[in-house]
Amino acid sequence: MKRKQKFYHLVMLPYASGDLHIGHWYNYGPADVFARMKKMQGFDVFSPIGFDAFGLPAENAAIERGIHPAKWTKQNIKRMRQQLRSINAIYDWRAEVITSQPKYYKWTQWFFLQFYKNGLAYRKKAPCNFCPKCQTVLANEQVIDEKCERCETKVIQKEIEQWFFKITDYADRLLKDLDKLDWPEKTKAMQRNWIGKSKGAEIDFSGIKVFTTRPDTILGATFVVLSSDHPWAKNPPKYVINPANQEKIPVFVADYVLSEYGTGAIMAVPDCDERDMVFAKENNLLIKKTKLVDPKEIVKEVKGIWRINYRLRDWLISRQRYWGAPIPIIYCSKCGEVSVPEKDLPVVLPKDVDFKPTGESPLASCEKFVKTKCPKCQGLAKRETDTMDTFVCSSWYFLRYVDPKNAKRFASKEKIKKWLPVDMYVGGAEHTVLHLLYSRFFTKALKDLGLVDFDEPFISLRHQGFILGQDGQKMSKSRGNVVNPDDYVKKYGSDTVRMYLCFIGPYSQGGPWNPKGIIGIKRFLDKVKKLKQSKEIDQKLTHKTIKKVTNDIEKFRFNTAVSCLMEYVNSGNYDLEILMTLLAPFAPELSKKYHHKPWPKYDEKLIKEEEIELIIQINGKVRDRVKVRTDIDKKEALELIKQRPKIKDLKIKRVIFVPGKLINLVV
Ligand code: ANZ
Ligand code: ZN
């Protein structure tokens, strides 16, 4: 017997926040329709689910309610499991992972150590984004418009020792390999943009190296600006020489030049660059009309060097918060920074800690955690008290699913080989430069360390859109337009909610929740329940329906697949068996008996449209006729007839097209 082909179908794991909201449902319901069809098509489908359980929201909620985050998370997961079951998805619950469990985060820590050993994790004192409300540093990816992505407090810069992952080593591969992924173009574009590769030149202005992507504007450079962290910023020279024209130009220090980008110094061309213009006007500096020069020539002439520069910065992964995986590092006064031996993993997060955030790591106040022995010299030593960003935990969870109980390895080589990479990944677009970039980095790093043999985690990716409130607005408690999926499941059943979500709009766009719409679906399913085999079956319509439903589900066009099924029922000439089989992925309760049926195949010959005779008119008079496909459109028809002798030489002013009937050329 032929082995079934594997299909790893993955949905983004939910955060253990306590409630499965309609957005989760929208992610998971239609995604499961796809997974179920794959299964019926004969694939060996693996569709796991788990919980992202560490992190700030759990900790904040626990502080608010005065209960331990571990307890809060546990309660939530219990409740969410039930809600998830109500979706009726084909989840393999044996594969469940919970990222806050020691048996899981043991491996998060183990990966940290592998990265550390190989120079991909390092500690550095650096200016960091710090959220005064969450009392922790944040990664660049978690700062949006200078605000904390969680609480929208304006972040401040703080200079602290922090742990980083060297994602910048992978900038080029992260960029290049996007080309081979079946991902939404917009998501790829956003990653490209975030990585921000640019080609420019480093040019020397009397010892100050500037980075510019526009060496051709050098004659318009009327001053030089240093970032405040530039080595010369404390004592900058008053003037430097522009090497292109030997002019003396002044030097300034300003915050609009970033220290961590390029060389941390720029040549300012106010005539061509807006930021330079603003600065020049504010400070009454010279603005000179720029004569552009050949970039290649000028770089050679001033002996500059061409360089590739990236916007991407290393990933800041340490957090001064309690509810996370401890970073497995020990500080010894004799031996310095020492990694925890692998055999001592996991470094268990202690339970009884005062975890209210103070800006210092809460673990620092837990003496029995901090005090330890140096693994090298056995002398008294201290543990690192920062924990890891939860995005580290979720960067590899899809690997653990395939072998969640393995105590010896994060997952066995065989199981990884059998299931990975993920064939289809479905989830929100809001993770574009966070989770989706981090997981790609993780996978590439693991590949280089010889731990996996693929270098992209998610071959295909689809995003769901947003379900809006009845009023067409974003759902929010204050607007009172929040839809609770549980209520609807209770009232109409899981099948109806699934199918209504499929129907609500194009999947990647979503749409407003409409109480009338969901009743329509309920009625449809009630009607289907009572259907009997029709006396006459329309074979052509049957095969057309199979084709459309199959292709639509394949392309995540669930809404049009549902309409097609409705039309099929309405025709009155359906094949009941086929109808129920096609419905099975959408309404698994109703079509219980059909899940094990093979997915129906269609016969292309039976679908082939007959041709019609299209009338060709010129200025309203019939001049010609041509055989065409019934569903030909205006553009195609025009293309087709343009080359005909009677038409070739005409100057066509306007085209009137009546589908299936005629085309009239006004000349
Ligand atoms: C002169 C110039 C003229 C520039 C002009 C731009 C336009 P990307 O494409 O993002 O790499 N720049 C260089 N280092 C910088 C830093 N540390 N902080 C802020 N700005 C910096 O942008 C590169 C351009 O951004 C560089 O080219 C430099 O300004 C500025 F019409 O040089 B340009
Ligand atoms: Zn030591």
XYZ file of C-alpha atoms and ligand atoms in Angstrom:
701
model
C 0.000 0.000 0.000
C 1.226 3.462 -0.794
C 2.150 5.477 2.285
C -0.067 8.501 2.692
C 1.615 11.794 2.055
C 2.082 13.841 5.225
C 0.467 17.204 5.678
C 1.389 19.354 8.667
C -1.454 21.792 9.154
C -0.818 24.392 11.832
C -2.797 27.218 13.399
C -1.159 29.825 15.595
C -1.321 28.656 19.168
C -3.574 30.800 21.348
C -2.315 32.814 24.247
C -3.681 31.346 27.480
C -5.721 34.443 28.166
C -8.879 32.747 29.401
C -11.326 33.163 26.599
C -11.510 32.002 23.073
C -12.802 35.034 21.241
C -14.359 35.289 17.829
C -10.972 36.082 16.243
C -9.627 32.727 17.416
C -12.705 31.046 16.071
C -12.203 32.754 12.762
C -8.639 31.545 12.623
C -9.402 27.990 13.674
C -12.824 27.208 12.165
C -12.188 27.873 8.468
C -8.597 26.597 8.793
C -10.060 23.306 9.957
C -12.287 23.160 6.879
C -9.106 23.179 4.842
C -7.461 20.537 7.053
C -10.497 18.278 6.866
C -10.590 18.465 3.101
C -6.893 17.549 2.965
C -7.612 14.558 5.141
C -10.498 13.443 2.959
C -8.245 13.885 -0.060
C -6.035 11.186 1.404
C -3.303 13.116 3.144
C -1.975 12.053 6.514
C -2.918 15.290 8.277
C -1.342 16.398 11.523
C -3.171 19.327 13.131
C -2.016 20.076 16.674
C -2.949 22.758 19.182
C -1.391 24.084 22.388
C -1.014 27.137 24.570
C 1.368 30.055 24.660
C 1.374 30.459 28.403
C 4.285 32.579 29.623
C 4.433 36.328 29.377
C 3.224 39.716 30.438
C -0.556 39.416 29.996
C -0.723 36.430 32.355
C 1.451 38.207 34.837
C -0.464 41.472 34.669
C -3.804 39.723 35.007
C -2.508 37.708 37.931
C -1.303 40.884 39.657
C -4.675 42.540 39.115
C -6.553 39.577 40.524
C -4.069 38.703 43.232
C -3.561 35.119 42.099
C -0.442 33.363 40.949
C 0.165 33.462 37.177
C 0.628 29.686 37.192
C -2.818 29.201 38.688
C -4.429 31.797 36.452
C -2.895 30.192 33.367
C -3.961 26.717 34.420
C -7.580 27.785 34.928
C -7.621 29.515 31.593
C -6.244 26.557 29.724
C -8.883 24.310 31.228
C -11.604 26.607 29.992
C -10.034 27.213 26.608
C -9.675 23.499 25.960
C -13.445 23.156 26.249
C -14.027 26.108 23.974
C -11.562 24.740 21.450
C -13.331 21.391 21.501
C -16.549 23.157 20.567
C -14.978 24.137 17.234
C -15.021 20.468 16.321
C -11.628 20.630 14.675
C -9.468 17.587 13.955
C -6.886 18.568 16.565
C -4.589 15.889 17.814
C -4.876 16.578 21.550
C -2.144 14.082 22.381
C 0.265 16.578 20.866
C -0.767 19.496 23.101
C 2.074 21.656 24.441
C 1.980 24.343 27.126
C 4.988 26.612 26.907
C 5.121 27.423 30.638
C 5.599 23.824 31.710
C 9.125 22.863 32.840
C 9.170 19.911 30.453
C 8.651 22.402 27.618
C 10.811 25.321 28.718
C 13.641 22.940 29.518
C 14.101 22.865 25.753
C 13.663 26.612 25.340
C 16.595 26.908 27.754
C 18.486 24.197 25.944
C 18.147 26.094 22.667
C 19.403 29.192 24.431
C 22.500 27.262 25.474
C 23.102 25.979 21.935
C 22.851 29.540 20.663
C 25.152 30.730 23.443
C 27.776 28.088 22.704
C 27.739 29.069 19.052
C 27.951 32.803 19.472
C 24.309 33.412 18.612
C 23.346 34.568 22.126
C 25.336 37.284 23.856
C 25.094 39.855 26.617
C 25.765 43.489 25.977
C 25.229 46.837 27.597
C 23.173 48.804 25.146
C 20.535 51.494 24.974
C 17.238 49.604 25.086
C 13.564 50.346 24.708
C 12.106 50.336 28.187
C 8.391 50.471 28.957
C 7.855 52.395 32.195
C 4.446 50.802 32.706
C 5.352 47.163 32.028
C 8.681 47.812 33.758
C 10.677 45.825 31.275
C 12.769 46.239 28.176
C 11.204 45.407 24.822
C 12.513 44.205 21.486
C 12.482 46.689 18.593
C 9.707 44.616 17.058
C 7.543 45.267 20.131
C 7.780 49.028 19.856
C 5.245 50.618 17.526
C 5.467 54.362 16.895
C 7.721 54.668 19.943
C 5.041 53.011 22.082
C 4.843 49.677 23.893
C 2.821 47.290 21.722
C 0.987 45.951 24.788
C 0.017 49.007 26.817
C 0.792 51.852 24.395
C 2.911 53.681 26.937
C 5.675 55.733 25.341
C 8.909 53.815 25.715
C 12.061 55.409 27.046
C 15.677 54.575 26.297
C 17.641 52.919 29.074
C 21.199 51.735 29.020
C 21.290 48.244 30.568
C 23.032 44.899 30.208
C 20.781 42.739 28.111
C 20.728 39.414 26.302
C 20.441 39.339 22.536
C 20.038 36.720 19.827
C 22.126 37.406 16.781
C 19.355 37.534 14.229
C 21.413 40.045 12.205
C 23.755 37.228 11.143
C 20.782 35.898 9.205
C 19.571 39.161 7.683
C 20.521 38.227 4.153
C 19.133 34.693 4.249
C 15.941 35.870 5.935
C 15.551 38.272 3.065
C 16.518 36.004 0.170
C 14.540 32.973 1.264
C 11.295 34.936 1.351
C 11.236 34.390 -2.400
C 10.691 30.677 -2.036
C 7.744 30.957 0.378
C 4.069 30.712 -0.512
C 3.124 33.598 1.792
C 0.901 36.637 1.291
C 2.902 39.196 -0.703
C 2.146 41.910 1.815
C 3.608 39.891 4.653
C 6.743 39.214 2.666
C 7.009 42.886 1.777
C 6.718 43.858 5.419
C 9.486 41.460 6.382
C 11.669 42.780 3.584
C 11.044 46.253 4.792
C 11.784 45.377 8.392
C 15.059 43.733 7.433
C 15.694 46.872 5.398
C 18.632 46.033 3.194
C 20.213 49.041 1.565
C 23.283 49.534 -0.503
C 25.309 52.615 0.164
C 28.786 53.981 0.590
C 30.939 54.772 3.558
C 32.710 58.035 2.897
C 35.374 59.676 4.998
C 34.880 63.296 6.032
C 38.187 64.218 7.759
C 38.168 61.024 9.795
C 34.403 60.816 10.317
C 32.937 57.969 8.301
C 29.392 58.620 7.138
C 26.993 56.109 5.611
C 24.997 57.292 2.614
C 22.740 55.612 0.107
C 22.983 58.722 -2.052
C 26.654 59.426 -2.764
C 25.435 61.164 -5.921
C 24.216 64.048 -3.720
C 27.574 64.699 -2.065
C 28.032 68.144 -3.642
C 24.929 69.276 -1.745
C 26.258 68.073 1.618
C 26.503 71.223 3.719
C 27.070 69.734 7.175
C 27.728 66.451 9.000
C 25.639 65.055 11.860
C 26.732 62.541 14.504
C 24.474 60.418 16.692
C 24.745 61.176 20.405
C 26.526 57.853 20.979
C 29.112 58.401 18.284
C 32.665 58.078 19.682
C 33.353 61.679 18.622
C 30.060 63.069 19.896
C 31.452 64.238 23.243
C 34.100 66.309 21.580
C 33.219 66.835 17.943
C 35.452 68.855 15.596
C 33.915 72.170 14.549
C 34.492 71.540 10.859
C 35.350 68.739 8.448
C 36.215 68.799 4.758
C 33.754 67.544 2.155
C 36.065 65.275 0.120
C 34.133 65.896 -3.095
C 34.683 69.671 -3.266
C 37.111 70.388 -0.403
C 34.601 72.724 1.255
C 34.739 73.269 5.003
C 31.415 72.166 6.524
C 30.276 72.211 10.193
C 29.611 69.149 12.416
C 26.612 68.670 14.728
C 25.270 66.070 17.125
C 21.566 65.267 16.892
C 19.147 62.526 17.864
C 17.713 62.040 14.423
C 20.855 60.175 13.552
C 20.666 56.713 15.092
C 23.690 55.242 16.797
C 23.005 51.674 15.745
C 22.620 52.300 12.044
C 25.264 52.619 9.357
C 28.229 54.365 10.947
C 26.140 56.522 13.276
C 27.136 59.571 11.235
C 25.685 61.183 8.132
C 26.475 63.770 5.527
C 23.449 66.053 5.506
C 22.001 67.119 2.165
C 19.124 69.437 3.112
C 18.270 70.040 -0.529
C 17.473 66.329 -1.070
C 16.630 64.895 2.328
C 13.668 66.055 4.351
C 15.085 65.344 7.799
C 18.246 67.240 6.903
C 16.096 70.083 5.606
C 14.178 70.340 8.883
C 17.417 70.374 10.847
C 19.004 72.932 8.537
C 16.039 75.286 8.843
C 15.874 74.933 12.614
C 19.547 75.788 12.908
C 19.882 78.309 10.093
C 22.331 76.187 8.141
C 23.346 76.437 4.532
C 20.963 74.818 2.027
C 22.599 74.414 -1.338
C 21.065 73.447 -4.651
C 22.555 70.037 -5.386
C 24.210 69.112 -8.640
C 23.975 65.330 -8.885
C 27.084 63.364 -9.817
C 27.689 59.809 -10.982
C 27.610 57.710 -7.782
C 30.149 55.120 -8.992
C 32.636 57.746 -10.109
C 32.386 59.857 -6.996
C 32.778 56.943 -4.587
C 35.934 55.966 -6.426
C 37.194 59.535 -6.508
C 36.784 60.180 -2.764
C 38.001 56.563 -2.220
C 34.811 55.520 -0.386
C 33.743 51.874 0.129
C 30.430 50.405 -1.015
C 28.589 48.678 1.788
C 25.406 46.721 2.398
C 23.524 47.897 5.440
C 20.538 46.396 7.271
C 17.906 48.017 9.379
C 17.357 44.794 11.324
C 18.860 44.828 14.831
C 19.698 41.899 17.066
C 16.749 40.464 18.948
C 16.647 41.602 22.555
C 15.332 38.569 24.434
C 15.788 39.276 28.164
C 12.919 40.607 30.269
C 12.893 41.944 33.803
C 9.732 40.094 34.566
C 8.815 36.989 36.506
C 6.560 34.874 34.303
C 8.987 33.498 31.734
C 11.660 30.886 31.183
C 14.743 31.717 33.288
C 17.886 32.363 31.254
C 20.217 29.449 32.082
C 23.349 31.404 32.943
C 25.364 31.641 36.164
C 27.717 34.451 37.185
C 30.778 33.502 39.155
C 33.186 36.066 40.564
C 36.088 33.845 39.489
C 34.901 32.263 36.244
C 32.620 34.977 34.943
C 29.639 34.074 32.764
C 29.072 30.303 32.893
C 26.308 28.339 31.220
C 24.166 25.975 33.261
C 25.223 22.399 32.372
C 22.647 20.752 30.140
C 22.105 17.979 32.667
C 20.881 20.570 35.187
C 18.090 21.797 32.932
C 15.449 22.970 33.395
C 16.348 25.901 35.599
C 12.971 25.853 37.305
C 11.090 29.065 37.810
C 10.419 29.262 41.581
C 6.780 29.621 42.616
C 6.895 31.777 45.735
C 8.298 35.031 44.440
C 7.028 38.564 44.881
C 6.470 39.103 41.194
C 5.250 42.688 41.148
C 7.374 44.506 38.594
C 9.817 47.104 39.873
C 12.148 47.451 36.897
C 14.454 44.938 38.580
C 13.895 41.285 37.838
C 11.531 39.867 40.487
C 13.705 36.746 40.600
C 16.552 38.869 41.994
C 14.688 39.080 45.305
C 14.388 35.300 45.562
C 17.529 34.329 47.387
C 17.044 30.605 47.094
C 16.879 30.990 43.335
C 19.775 33.409 42.973
C 22.258 31.649 45.216
C 23.907 28.742 43.487
C 27.216 27.011 42.885
C 29.473 27.754 39.955
C 29.408 24.695 37.684
C 33.117 25.218 36.955
C 34.790 25.989 40.279
C 31.979 24.994 42.685
C 32.379 28.376 44.374
C 29.471 30.541 45.420
C 27.780 32.094 42.404
C 24.611 33.868 41.279
C 22.009 32.993 38.703
C 20.900 35.284 35.927
C 17.536 36.662 37.063
C 16.070 37.875 33.774
C 13.623 35.650 31.931
C 13.191 35.130 28.209
C 10.781 36.958 25.955
C 7.753 34.708 25.286
C 8.462 35.042 21.604
C 11.433 32.747 22.235
C 9.029 30.067 23.535
C 6.791 30.380 20.485
C 9.683 30.350 18.004
C 9.962 26.589 18.104
C 6.675 25.160 19.444
C 5.820 23.599 16.082
C 8.836 21.312 16.560
C 7.700 20.103 19.956
C 4.212 19.193 18.785
C 5.532 16.273 16.781
C 7.051 14.651 19.856
C 5.762 16.426 22.975
C 6.695 13.805 25.546
C 10.266 13.250 24.480
C 12.504 13.677 27.534
C 15.793 13.188 25.682
C 15.528 15.589 22.790
C 13.265 18.520 21.855
C 11.818 16.069 19.318
C 13.190 12.918 17.773
C 14.978 13.162 14.453
C 12.592 10.658 12.893
C 9.467 12.545 13.882
C 10.910 15.816 12.703
C 11.806 14.220 9.429
C 8.362 12.740 9.084
C 6.368 15.923 9.730
C 8.351 19.069 9.156
C 8.378 21.657 7.771
C 4.839 22.884 8.327
C 2.885 22.665 5.067
C 0.159 25.167 5.875
C 0.229 27.790 8.613
C -2.844 29.886 9.387
C -2.981 32.846 11.719
C -3.148 36.588 12.258
C -1.213 39.113 10.217
C -0.242 41.058 13.334
C 2.710 38.716 13.893
C 4.451 39.598 10.666
C 7.714 40.944 12.029
C 7.541 39.269 15.403
C 6.693 35.596 15.602
C 6.974 34.937 11.871
C 10.415 36.470 11.585
C 11.703 35.006 14.844
C 10.580 31.472 13.922
C 12.334 31.763 10.599
C 15.517 32.872 12.339
C 15.253 30.036 14.863
C 14.789 27.459 12.141
C 17.783 28.713 10.171
C 19.956 28.746 13.276
C 18.882 25.182 14.146
C 19.652 24.106 10.618
C 23.158 25.553 10.904
C 23.628 23.787 14.232
C 22.696 20.508 12.537
C 19.563 20.060 14.618
C 17.045 20.104 11.771
C 17.519 19.699 8.045
C 15.214 22.365 6.635
C 15.656 26.101 6.807
C 12.151 27.515 6.550
C 9.500 26.536 9.108
C 6.307 27.424 7.228
C 6.035 26.657 3.523
C 2.581 28.178 3.019
C 0.994 30.862 5.124
C -2.499 32.366 5.175
C -3.902 35.151 7.312
C -7.461 35.515 8.441
C -9.056 38.962 8.393
C -10.986 40.621 11.194
C -14.519 39.896 12.277
C -16.088 43.274 12.958
C -19.007 44.046 15.217
C -22.565 44.294 13.921
C -21.983 48.028 13.420
C -19.058 47.335 11.079
C -16.629 48.657 13.710
C -13.773 46.885 15.420
C -15.094 44.868 18.337
C -14.489 46.415 21.723
C -16.043 46.235 25.151
C -16.592 49.978 25.233
C -18.595 49.881 21.985
C -20.585 46.949 23.296
C -20.324 45.150 19.960
C -18.316 42.143 21.085
C -19.533 38.792 19.814
C -19.080 35.879 22.174
C -18.768 32.712 20.090
C -19.873 30.499 23.003
C -23.338 32.067 23.027
C -23.795 31.360 19.356
C -22.491 27.822 19.623
C -25.038 27.217 22.372
C -27.840 28.743 20.386
C -27.173 27.461 16.866
C -24.584 24.729 17.215
C -20.948 24.514 16.198
C -21.633 23.649 12.545
C -23.585 26.849 12.059
C -20.889 29.040 13.601
C -18.177 27.362 11.545
C -20.091 27.674 8.344
C -21.211 31.219 9.025
C -17.606 32.288 9.616
C -16.684 30.680 6.320
C -19.456 32.612 4.646
C -18.958 36.026 6.234
C -16.552 37.374 3.604
C -13.265 36.706 1.827
C -11.187 34.919 4.462
C -8.256 37.299 4.361
C -10.592 40.250 4.815
C -13.261 39.098 7.242
C -16.400 41.141 7.633
C -19.083 42.339 10.038
C -20.962 39.835 12.173
C -24.572 39.767 11.079
C -27.144 38.028 13.328
C -29.452 37.629 10.320
C -26.681 36.032 8.309
C -26.051 33.389 10.894
C -29.764 32.522 10.988
C -29.605 32.087 7.224
C -26.866 29.494 7.636
C -28.789 27.781 10.414
C -31.836 27.495 8.118
C -29.708 26.176 5.307
C -28.269 23.437 7.499
C -31.718 22.566 8.865
C -32.948 22.237 5.329
C -30.013 20.039 4.324
C -30.736 17.788 7.273
C -34.126 16.925 5.776
C -33.049 16.537 2.149
C -33.747 13.328 0.287
C -31.983 12.154 -2.834
C -33.389 14.145 -5.737
C -35.079 12.296 -8.563
C -32.952 13.733 -11.279
C -29.304 14.506 -10.764
C -27.711 17.268 -12.812
C -24.359 15.640 -13.587
C -22.822 18.681 -15.105
C -23.759 20.877 -12.144
C -22.548 18.186 -9.758
C -19.104 18.091 -11.321
C -18.943 21.851 -11.561
C -19.812 22.061 -7.878
C -17.131 19.549 -6.899
C -14.578 21.477 -8.899
C -15.501 24.845 -7.481
C -15.749 23.726 -3.860
C -12.427 21.881 -4.101
C -10.581 24.784 -5.687
C -12.160 27.339 -3.409
C -11.203 25.511 -0.228
C -7.722 24.941 -1.616
C -7.394 28.707 -2.130
C -9.048 29.646 1.188
C -12.083 31.061 -0.622
C -14.487 29.524 1.860
C -17.225 32.062 1.265
C -17.661 31.262 -2.397
C -17.456 27.538 -1.673
C -20.419 27.892 0.692
C -22.445 29.876 -1.855
C -21.733 27.242 -4.442
C -23.058 24.526 -2.127
C -26.179 26.593 -1.503
C -26.779 26.968 -5.218
C -26.319 23.269 -5.632
C -29.003 22.540 -3.056
C -31.297 25.125 -4.582
C -30.987 23.537 -8.000
C -33.011 20.632 -6.649
C -31.012 18.235 -8.820
C -28.185 17.433 -6.418
C -26.557 14.129 -5.655
C -27.177 13.831 -1.907
C -24.142 11.666 -1.245
C -21.824 14.126 -2.943
C -23.484 17.106 -1.342
C -23.030 15.662 2.136
C -19.417 14.736 1.417
C -18.614 18.242 0.211
C -20.343 19.642 3.278
C -18.428 17.438 5.702
C -15.466 19.802 6.245
C -17.825 22.712 6.922
C -20.437 21.002 9.052
C -18.755 18.004 10.654
C -21.610 17.288 13.065
C -24.252 17.175 10.400
C -22.123 15.109 8.030
C -20.694 12.756 10.629
C -21.088 9.740 8.388
C -19.160 11.286 5.527
C -15.781 12.120 7.099
C -14.264 8.858 6.028
C -15.466 9.092 2.494
C -12.848 10.003 -0.058
C -13.123 13.553 -1.330
C -15.127 13.451 -4.596
C -13.299 13.879 -7.889
C -14.687 15.741 -10.842
C -14.585 14.905 -14.495
C -13.303 17.830 -16.509
C -15.021 16.507 -19.648
C -18.423 16.745 -18.040
C -17.888 20.340 -17.049
C -16.719 21.645 -20.374
C -18.887 24.532 -21.403
C -20.581 24.489 -24.764
C -19.709 27.250 -27.099
C -22.000 30.039 -28.192
C -22.027 32.170 -31.277
C -21.030 35.698 -30.386
C -22.490 38.349 -32.674
C -20.047 41.002 -33.815
C -21.587 44.383 -34.576
C -19.971 47.473 -36.000
C -21.789 50.675 -35.157
C -24.829 48.592 -34.232
C -24.977 46.538 -37.447
C -24.307 42.787 -37.490
C -21.108 42.182 -39.450
C -19.809 38.819 -38.304
C -20.217 35.873 -35.909
C -17.685 33.852 -33.960
C -17.754 30.700 -31.809
C -16.546 31.417 -28.253
C -16.710 29.981 -24.726
C -20.006 30.757 -22.987
C -18.323 32.657 -20.150
C -15.955 34.762 -22.232
C -15.491 38.308 -20.898
C -15.175 41.650 -22.645
C -11.394 41.777 -22.685
C -11.008 38.235 -23.960
C -13.657 38.741 -26.631
C -12.012 41.899 -27.891
C -8.580 40.246 -28.023
C -10.085 37.363 -29.938
C -11.820 39.383 -32.640
C -9.244 42.147 -33.083
C -7.207 40.166 -35.595
C -10.135 39.323 -37.862
C -9.881 40.817 -41.388
C -13.055 42.857 -41.048
C -11.878 44.408 -37.816
C -8.090 44.627 -38.001
C -7.962 48.075 -39.557
C -10.777 49.730 -37.659
C -10.164 52.585 -35.218
C -12.227 51.402 -32.280
C -13.600 54.180 -30.090
C -15.840 52.262 -27.730
C -16.787 48.645 -27.035
C -20.200 47.508 -25.862
C -20.331 43.950 -24.621
C -23.380 41.859 -23.752
C -22.083 38.670 -22.082
C -23.069 35.508 -23.913
C -24.615 37.482 -26.787
C -22.815 40.185 -28.667
C -19.979 42.632 -28.931
C -20.594 45.997 -30.580
C -17.709 48.157 -31.763
C -18.238 51.879 -32.094
C -15.791 53.187 -34.682
C 22.770 61.549 2.046
C 21.394 61.500 1.542
C 20.773 62.278 0.566
C 20.683 60.445 2.109
C 19.466 62.029 0.249
C 19.383 60.148 1.820
C 18.762 60.943 0.855
P 18.376 53.693 4.269
O 17.841 53.609 2.889
O 17.341 53.523 5.322
O 19.585 52.805 4.494
N 21.400 57.736 7.357
C 22.534 57.027 7.341
N 22.866 56.614 8.575
C 21.893 57.064 9.383
C 21.685 56.979 10.774
N 22.546 56.344 11.587
N 20.577 57.551 11.294
C 19.718 58.210 10.503
N 19.889 58.353 9.178
C 20.956 57.771 8.619
O 18.845 55.211 4.492
C 20.174 55.599 4.379
C 20.209 57.107 4.386
O 19.752 57.553 5.690
C 21.589 57.629 4.190
O 21.724 58.268 2.923
C 21.684 58.774 5.184
O 21.225 59.912 4.477
C 20.705 58.413 6.256
F 18.847 62.743 -0.682
O 22.913 60.353 2.840
B 21.631 59.729 3.103
Zn 33.351 29.803 39.074
